[in-house]
CSV table of C-alpha atoms in Angstrom, one decimal:
chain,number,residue,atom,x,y,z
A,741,UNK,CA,145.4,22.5,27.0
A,742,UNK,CA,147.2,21.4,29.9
A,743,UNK,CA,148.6,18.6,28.4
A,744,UNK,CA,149.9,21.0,25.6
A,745,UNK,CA,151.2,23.0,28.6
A,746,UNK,CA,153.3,19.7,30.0
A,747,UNK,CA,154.8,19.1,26.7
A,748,UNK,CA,156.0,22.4,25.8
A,749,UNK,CA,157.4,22.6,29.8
A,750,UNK,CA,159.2,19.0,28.9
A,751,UNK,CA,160.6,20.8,25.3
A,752,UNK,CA,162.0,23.7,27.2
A,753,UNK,CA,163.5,22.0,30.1
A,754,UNK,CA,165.9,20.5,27.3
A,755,UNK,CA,167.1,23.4,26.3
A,756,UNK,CA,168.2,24.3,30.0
A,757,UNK,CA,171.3,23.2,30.2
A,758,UNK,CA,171.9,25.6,26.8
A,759,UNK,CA,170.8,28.4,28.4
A,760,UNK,CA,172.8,27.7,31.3
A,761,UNK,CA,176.0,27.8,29.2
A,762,UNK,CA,174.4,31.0,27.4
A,763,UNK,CA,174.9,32.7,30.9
A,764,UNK,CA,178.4,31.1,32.6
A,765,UNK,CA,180.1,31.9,29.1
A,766,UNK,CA,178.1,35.4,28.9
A,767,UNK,CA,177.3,34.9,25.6
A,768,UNK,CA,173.8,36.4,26.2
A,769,UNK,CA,172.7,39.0,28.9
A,770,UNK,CA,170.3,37.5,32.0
A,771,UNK,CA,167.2,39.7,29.8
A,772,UNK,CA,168.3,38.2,26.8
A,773,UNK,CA,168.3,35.0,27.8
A,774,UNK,CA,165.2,35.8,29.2
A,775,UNK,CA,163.3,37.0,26.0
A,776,UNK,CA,164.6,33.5,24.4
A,777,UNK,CA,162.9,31.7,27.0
A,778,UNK,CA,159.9,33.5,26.4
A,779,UNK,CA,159.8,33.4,22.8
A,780,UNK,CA,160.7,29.2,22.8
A,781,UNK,CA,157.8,29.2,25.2
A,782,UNK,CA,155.3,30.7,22.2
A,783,UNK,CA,156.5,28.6,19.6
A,784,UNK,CA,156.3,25.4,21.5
A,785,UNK,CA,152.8,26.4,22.1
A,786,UNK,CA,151.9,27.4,19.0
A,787,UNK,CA,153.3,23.9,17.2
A,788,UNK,CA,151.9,22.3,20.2
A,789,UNK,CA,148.2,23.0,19.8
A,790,UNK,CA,145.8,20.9,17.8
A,791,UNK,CA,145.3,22.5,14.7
A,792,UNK,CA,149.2,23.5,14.4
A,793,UNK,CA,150.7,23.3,10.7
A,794,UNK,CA,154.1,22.6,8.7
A,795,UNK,CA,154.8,26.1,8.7
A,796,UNK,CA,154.7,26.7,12.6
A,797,UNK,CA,157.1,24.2,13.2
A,798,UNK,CA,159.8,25.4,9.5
A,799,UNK,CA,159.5,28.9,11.5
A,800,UNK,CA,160.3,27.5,14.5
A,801,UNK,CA,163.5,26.0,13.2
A,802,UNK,CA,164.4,28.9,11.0
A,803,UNK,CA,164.0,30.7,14.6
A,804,UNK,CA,166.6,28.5,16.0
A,805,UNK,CA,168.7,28.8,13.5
A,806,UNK,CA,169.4,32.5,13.6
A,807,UNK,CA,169.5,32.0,17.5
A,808,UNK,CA,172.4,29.6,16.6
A,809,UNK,CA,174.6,31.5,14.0
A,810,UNK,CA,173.8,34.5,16.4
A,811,UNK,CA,176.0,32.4,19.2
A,812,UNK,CA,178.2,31.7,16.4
A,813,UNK,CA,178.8,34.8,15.7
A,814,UNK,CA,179.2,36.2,19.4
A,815,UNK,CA,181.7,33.6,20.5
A,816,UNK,CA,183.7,34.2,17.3
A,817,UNK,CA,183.5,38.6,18.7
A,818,UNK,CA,184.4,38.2,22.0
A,819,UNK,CA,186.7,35.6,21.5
A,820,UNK,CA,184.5,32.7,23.3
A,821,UNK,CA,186.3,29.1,23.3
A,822,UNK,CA,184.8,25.5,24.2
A,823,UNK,CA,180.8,26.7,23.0
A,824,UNK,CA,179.7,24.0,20.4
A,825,UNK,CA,177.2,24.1,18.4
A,826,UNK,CA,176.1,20.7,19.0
A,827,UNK,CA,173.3,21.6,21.5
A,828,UNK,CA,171.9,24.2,18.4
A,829,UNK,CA,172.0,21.7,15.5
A,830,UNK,CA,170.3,19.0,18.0
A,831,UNK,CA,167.4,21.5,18.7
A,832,UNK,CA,166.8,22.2,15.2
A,833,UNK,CA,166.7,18.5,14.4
A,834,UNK,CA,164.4,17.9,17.0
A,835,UNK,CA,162.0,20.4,16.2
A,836,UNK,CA,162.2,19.3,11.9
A,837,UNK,CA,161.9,15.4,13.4
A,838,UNK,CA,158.8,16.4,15.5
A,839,UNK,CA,157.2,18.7,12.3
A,840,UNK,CA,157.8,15.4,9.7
A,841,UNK,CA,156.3,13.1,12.3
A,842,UNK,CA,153.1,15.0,12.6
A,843,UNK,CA,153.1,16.7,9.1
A,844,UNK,CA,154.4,13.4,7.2
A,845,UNK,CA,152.2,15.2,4.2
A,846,UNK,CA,153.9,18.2,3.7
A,847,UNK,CA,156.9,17.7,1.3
A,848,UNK,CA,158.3,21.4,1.7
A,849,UNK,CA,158.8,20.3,5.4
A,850,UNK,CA,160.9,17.3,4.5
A,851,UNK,CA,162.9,19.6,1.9
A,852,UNK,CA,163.6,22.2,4.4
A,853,UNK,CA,165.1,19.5,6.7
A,854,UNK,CA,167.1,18.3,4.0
A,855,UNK,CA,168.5,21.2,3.3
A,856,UNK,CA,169.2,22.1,7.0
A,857,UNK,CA,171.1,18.8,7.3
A,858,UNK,CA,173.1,18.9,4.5
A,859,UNK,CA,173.9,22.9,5.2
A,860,UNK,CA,175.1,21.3,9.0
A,861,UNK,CA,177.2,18.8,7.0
A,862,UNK,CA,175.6,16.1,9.2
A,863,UNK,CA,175.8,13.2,6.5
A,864,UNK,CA,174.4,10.5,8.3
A,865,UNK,CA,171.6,12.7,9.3
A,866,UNK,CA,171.0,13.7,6.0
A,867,UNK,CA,170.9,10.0,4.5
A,868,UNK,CA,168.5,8.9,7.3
A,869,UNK,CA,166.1,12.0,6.6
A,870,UNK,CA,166.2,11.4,2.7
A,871,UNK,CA,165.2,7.4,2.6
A,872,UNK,CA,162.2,8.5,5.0
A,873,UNK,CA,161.2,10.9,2.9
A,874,UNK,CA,161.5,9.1,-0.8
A,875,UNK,CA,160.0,6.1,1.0
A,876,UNK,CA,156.8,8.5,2.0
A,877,UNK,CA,157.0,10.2,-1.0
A,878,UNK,CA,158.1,8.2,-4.2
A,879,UNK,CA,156.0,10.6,-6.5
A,880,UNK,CA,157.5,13.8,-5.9
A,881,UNK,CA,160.0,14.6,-8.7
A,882,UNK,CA,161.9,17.2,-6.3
A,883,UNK,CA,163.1,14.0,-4.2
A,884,UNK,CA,164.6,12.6,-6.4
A,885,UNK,CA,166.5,15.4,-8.4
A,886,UNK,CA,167.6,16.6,-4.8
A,887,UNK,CA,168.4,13.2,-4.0
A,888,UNK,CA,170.6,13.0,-7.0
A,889,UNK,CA,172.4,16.6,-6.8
A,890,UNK,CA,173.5,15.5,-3.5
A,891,UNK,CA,175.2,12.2,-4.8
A,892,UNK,CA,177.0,14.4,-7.1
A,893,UNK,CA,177.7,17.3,-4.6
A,894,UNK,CA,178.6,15.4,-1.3
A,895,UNK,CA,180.0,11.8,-2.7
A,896,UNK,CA,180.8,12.6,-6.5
A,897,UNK,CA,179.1,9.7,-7.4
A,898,UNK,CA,177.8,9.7,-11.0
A,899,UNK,CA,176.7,6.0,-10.5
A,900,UNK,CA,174.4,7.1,-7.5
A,901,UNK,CA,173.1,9.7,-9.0
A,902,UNK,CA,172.0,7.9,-11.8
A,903,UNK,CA,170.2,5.0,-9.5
A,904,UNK,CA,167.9,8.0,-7.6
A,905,UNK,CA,166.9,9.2,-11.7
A,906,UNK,CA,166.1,6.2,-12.3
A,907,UNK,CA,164.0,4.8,-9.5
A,908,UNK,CA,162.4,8.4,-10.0
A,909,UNK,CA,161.5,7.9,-13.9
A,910,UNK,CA,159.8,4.7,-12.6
A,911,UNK,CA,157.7,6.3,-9.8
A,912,UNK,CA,157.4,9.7,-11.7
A,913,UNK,CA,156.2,8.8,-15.1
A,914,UNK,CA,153.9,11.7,-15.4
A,915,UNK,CA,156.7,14.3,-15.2
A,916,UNK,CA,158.1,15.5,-17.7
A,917,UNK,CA,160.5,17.6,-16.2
A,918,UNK,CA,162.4,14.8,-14.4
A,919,UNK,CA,162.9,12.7,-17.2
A,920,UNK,CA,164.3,15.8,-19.0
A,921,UNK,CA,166.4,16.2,-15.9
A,922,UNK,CA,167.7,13.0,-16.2
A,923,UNK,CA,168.4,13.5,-19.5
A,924,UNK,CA,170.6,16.5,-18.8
A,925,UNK,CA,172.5,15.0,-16.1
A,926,UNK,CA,173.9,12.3,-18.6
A,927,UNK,CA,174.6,14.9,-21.3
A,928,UNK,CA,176.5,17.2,-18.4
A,929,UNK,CA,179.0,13.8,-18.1
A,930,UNK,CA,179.2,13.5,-22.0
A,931,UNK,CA,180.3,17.3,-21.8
A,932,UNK,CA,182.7,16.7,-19.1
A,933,UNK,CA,184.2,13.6,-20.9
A,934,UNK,CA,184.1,15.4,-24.2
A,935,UNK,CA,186.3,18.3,-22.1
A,936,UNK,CA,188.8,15.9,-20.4
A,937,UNK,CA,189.2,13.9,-23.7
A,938,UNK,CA,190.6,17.8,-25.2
A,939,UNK,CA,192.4,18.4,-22.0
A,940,UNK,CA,194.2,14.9,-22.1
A,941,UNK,CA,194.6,15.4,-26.3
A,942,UNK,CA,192.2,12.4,-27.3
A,943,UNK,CA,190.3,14.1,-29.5
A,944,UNK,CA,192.9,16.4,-31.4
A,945,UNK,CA,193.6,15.8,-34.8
A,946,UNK,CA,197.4,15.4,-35.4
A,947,UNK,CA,196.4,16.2,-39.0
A,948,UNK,CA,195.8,19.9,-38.5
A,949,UNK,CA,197.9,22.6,-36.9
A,950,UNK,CA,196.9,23.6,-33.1
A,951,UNK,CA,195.8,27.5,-32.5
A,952,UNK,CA,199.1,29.3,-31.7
A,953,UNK,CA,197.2,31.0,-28.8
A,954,UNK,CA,195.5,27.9,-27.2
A,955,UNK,CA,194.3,28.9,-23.8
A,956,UNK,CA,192.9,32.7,-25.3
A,957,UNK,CA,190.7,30.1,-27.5
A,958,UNK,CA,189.9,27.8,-24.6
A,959,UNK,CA,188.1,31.0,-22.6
A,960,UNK,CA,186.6,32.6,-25.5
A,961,UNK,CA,184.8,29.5,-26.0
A,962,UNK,CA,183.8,29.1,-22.4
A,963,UNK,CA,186.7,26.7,-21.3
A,964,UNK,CA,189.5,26.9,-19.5
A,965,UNK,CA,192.5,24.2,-20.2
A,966,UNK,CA,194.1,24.2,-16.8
A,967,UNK,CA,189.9,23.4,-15.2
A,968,UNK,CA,187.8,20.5,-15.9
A,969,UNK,CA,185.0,22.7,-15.6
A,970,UNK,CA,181.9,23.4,-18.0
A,971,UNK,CA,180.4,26.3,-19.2
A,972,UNK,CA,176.5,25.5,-19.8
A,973,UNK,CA,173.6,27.6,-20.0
A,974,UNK,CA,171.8,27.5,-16.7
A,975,UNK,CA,167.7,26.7,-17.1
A,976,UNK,CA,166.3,27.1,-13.7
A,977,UNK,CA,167.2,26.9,-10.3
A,978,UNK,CA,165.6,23.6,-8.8
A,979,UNK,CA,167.8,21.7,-11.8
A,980,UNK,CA,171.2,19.8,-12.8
A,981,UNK,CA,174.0,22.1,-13.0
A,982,UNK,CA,177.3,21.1,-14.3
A,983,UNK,CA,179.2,22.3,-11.2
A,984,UNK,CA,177.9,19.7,-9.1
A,985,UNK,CA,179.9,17.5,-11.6
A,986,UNK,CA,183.2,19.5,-10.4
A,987,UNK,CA,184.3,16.2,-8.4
A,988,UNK,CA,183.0,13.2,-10.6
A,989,UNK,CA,186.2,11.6,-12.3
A,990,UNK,CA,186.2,10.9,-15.4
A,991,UNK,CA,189.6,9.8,-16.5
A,992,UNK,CA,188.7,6.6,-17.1
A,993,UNK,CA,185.9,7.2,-18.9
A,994,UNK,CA,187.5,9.5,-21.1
A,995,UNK,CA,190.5,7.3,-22.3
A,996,UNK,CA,188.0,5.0,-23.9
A,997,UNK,CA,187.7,5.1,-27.6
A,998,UNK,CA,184.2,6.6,-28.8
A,999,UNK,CA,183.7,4.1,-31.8
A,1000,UNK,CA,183.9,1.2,-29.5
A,1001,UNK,CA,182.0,2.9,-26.5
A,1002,UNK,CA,178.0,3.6,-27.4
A,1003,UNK,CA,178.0,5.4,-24.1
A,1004,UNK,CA,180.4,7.9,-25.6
A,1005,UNK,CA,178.2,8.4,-28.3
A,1006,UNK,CA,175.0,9.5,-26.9
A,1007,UNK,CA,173.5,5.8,-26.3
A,1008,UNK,CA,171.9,6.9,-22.4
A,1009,UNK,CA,170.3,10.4,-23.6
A,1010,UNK,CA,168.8,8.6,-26.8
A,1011,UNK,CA,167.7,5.4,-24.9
A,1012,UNK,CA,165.9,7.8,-22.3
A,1013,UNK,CA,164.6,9.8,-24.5
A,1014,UNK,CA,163.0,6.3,-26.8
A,1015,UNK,CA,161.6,5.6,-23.3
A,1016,UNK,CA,160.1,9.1,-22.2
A,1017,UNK,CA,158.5,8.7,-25.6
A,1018,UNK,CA,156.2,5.8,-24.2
A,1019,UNK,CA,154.8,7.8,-21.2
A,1020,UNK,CA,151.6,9.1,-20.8
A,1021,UNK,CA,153.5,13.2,-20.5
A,1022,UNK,CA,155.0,12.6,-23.6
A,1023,UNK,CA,153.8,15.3,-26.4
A,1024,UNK,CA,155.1,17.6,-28.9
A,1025,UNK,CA,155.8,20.5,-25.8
A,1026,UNK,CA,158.0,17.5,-24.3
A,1027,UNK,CA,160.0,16.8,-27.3
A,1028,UNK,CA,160.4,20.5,-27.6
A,1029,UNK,CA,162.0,19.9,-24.1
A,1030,UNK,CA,164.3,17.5,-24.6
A,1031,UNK,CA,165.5,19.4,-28.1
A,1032,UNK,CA,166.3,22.1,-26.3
A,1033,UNK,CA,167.9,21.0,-23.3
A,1034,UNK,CA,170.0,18.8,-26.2
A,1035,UNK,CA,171.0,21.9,-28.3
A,1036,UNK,CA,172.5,23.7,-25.2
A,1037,UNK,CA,175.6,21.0,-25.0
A,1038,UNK,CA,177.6,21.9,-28.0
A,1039,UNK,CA,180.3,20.5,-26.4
A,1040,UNK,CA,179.5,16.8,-26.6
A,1041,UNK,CA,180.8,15.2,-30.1
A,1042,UNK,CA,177.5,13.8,-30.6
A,1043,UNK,CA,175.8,16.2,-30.4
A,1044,UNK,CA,173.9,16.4,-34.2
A,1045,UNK,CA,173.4,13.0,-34.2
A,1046,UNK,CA,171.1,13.3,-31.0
A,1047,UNK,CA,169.5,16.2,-32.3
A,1048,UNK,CA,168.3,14.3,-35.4
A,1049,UNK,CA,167.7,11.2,-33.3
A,1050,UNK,CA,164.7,13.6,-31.7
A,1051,UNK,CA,163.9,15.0,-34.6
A,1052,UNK,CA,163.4,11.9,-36.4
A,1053,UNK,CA,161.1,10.2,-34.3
A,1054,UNK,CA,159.1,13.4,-33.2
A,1055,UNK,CA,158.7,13.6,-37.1
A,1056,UNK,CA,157.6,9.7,-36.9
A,1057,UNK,CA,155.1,10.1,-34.3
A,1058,UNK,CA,153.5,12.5,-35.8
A,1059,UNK,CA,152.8,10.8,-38.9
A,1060,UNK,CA,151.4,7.9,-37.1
A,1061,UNK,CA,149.2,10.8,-35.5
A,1062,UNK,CA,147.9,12.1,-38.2
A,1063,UNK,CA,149.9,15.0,-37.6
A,1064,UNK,CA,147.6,16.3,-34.9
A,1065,UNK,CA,151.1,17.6,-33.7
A,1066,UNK,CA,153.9,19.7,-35.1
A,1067,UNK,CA,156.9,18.2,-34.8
A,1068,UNK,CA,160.3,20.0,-33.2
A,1069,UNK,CA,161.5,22.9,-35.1
């Protein structure tokens, strides 16, 4: 125990010089500062001991964390100049760095340190963290979808996001969900090209007479003409959504001509889809998946001939079954 003791004294004298600001700005009272002492002193202890888990040590953090946006907060009241929140951020690193070194296991770990360190805008951080924990974990679906929403959120890179799916269909060939995932992502850029191709008049037919009241159709239908924004059906929470493709350009993409592009016409969905057919997930309930997840992006020009893509060869595979399976209705 007493080496316990001398570790969590060697934590704590870190935080000193923290504390020490705490009471020359008066952010917190002498007893304040006090109780923080005393309640760093338990969790350091208590992630300290053998038998500690992940879960002492996300606590811990999350504890820091409100102690942080509590200082935030205070220095914003009483007006409070030259308090960073370097020393806060650093703490809360320090304390996720110690919980992933000795709970290398525990996935939900990694993803809350993620999140913490792209919430703190540390970007470098961030990168570092993620390789670590892919390279630990290359299994675990949630990597890689996280791995991609963040190309798309924090870089706007479409290209990136596409390598993390893909090195994550290799690892991850028993989940279904993240081959449907990947899936979607490439149908969300097929909306948003189909979108910019109407906003930039590529696809309008001079042939026919244009709606008198343009932009009252636009947001009736979910659009508006003055955004490049998309207006999808959400599934779930943990999943591709088409606002992270808010940033992506696609200008270039878009001024291609469709008949000459097999890109533009569904060629990435359908050739993952031929290839999540070959894995051992694969089943009528997937197929199912993948229909559905099509059928939401009315949007994309495409669109029917995907549909009956799926359709076809679910139909085709079932045959050669025996029709053990229905196929997609």
């Amino acid at each position: 125990m007493s080496g316990a003791n001398d570790k969590a004294r060697f934590y704590l004298e870190q935080g000193v010089p923290q504390l020490q600001e705490f009471e020359q700005k008066k952010i917190f009272t002498k007893d304040e500062i006090k109780t923080l002492v005393k309640k760093r002193s338990d969790f350091e202890h208590r992630v300290l001991v053998r038998g500690s888990q992940a879960i002492d040590f996300a606590r811990y953090a999350a504890w820091e964390m409100s102690l942080e946006h509590l200082r935030q907060k205070r220095c914003k009241r009483m007006r409070i100049k030259g308090s960073s929140s370097h020393a806060g951020q650093a703490r809360v690193f320090g304390i996720f760095d110690r919980g992933v070194k000795k709970h290398p296991g525990d996935v939900a770990l990694w993803m809350s340190y993620l999140e913490y360190a792209r919430q703190a805008k540390a970007t470098k951080k961030f990168k570092t963290v993620l390789t670590a924990a892919i390279r630990l974990h290359p299994t675990k679906p949630e990597l890689w979808l996280y791995a991609a929403k963040w190309a798309l959120e924090l870089d706007a890179d479409m290209n990136e996001a596409r390598s993390y799916m893909q090195r994550g269909t290799r690892f991850c060939i028993r989940s279904k969900d993240l081959w449907i995932e990947y899936a979607k992502l490439e149908m969300i850029y097929l909306a948003k090209i189909a979108i910019r191709r109407g906003i930039l008049g590529l696809d309008i037919d001079r042939t026919i007479e244009a709606p008198k009241d343009i932009e009252e159709t636009a947001e009736e239908s979910g659009f508006t003409t003055s955004q490049d924004m998309i207006a999808i059906p959400d599934f779930k929470d943990n999943t591709m959504q088409p606002s992270l493709m808010a940033r992506v350009g696609v200008d270039s993409e878009a001024a291609k001509d469709p008949m000459t592009t097999p890109a533009l016409n569904g060629a990435i969905p359908l050739a993952i889809f031929d290839v999540a057919k070959k894995q051992p997930f694969f089943s009528s309930v997937a197929a199912e998946g993948f229909f559905d997840m099509f059928a939401a992006f009315t949007q994309v020009k495409c669109l029917s001939k995907i549909l009956q893509h799926v359709l076809d060869k679910e139909t085709e595979r079932n045959i050669k079954s025996g029709g053990s399976e229905g196929a997609c209705e």
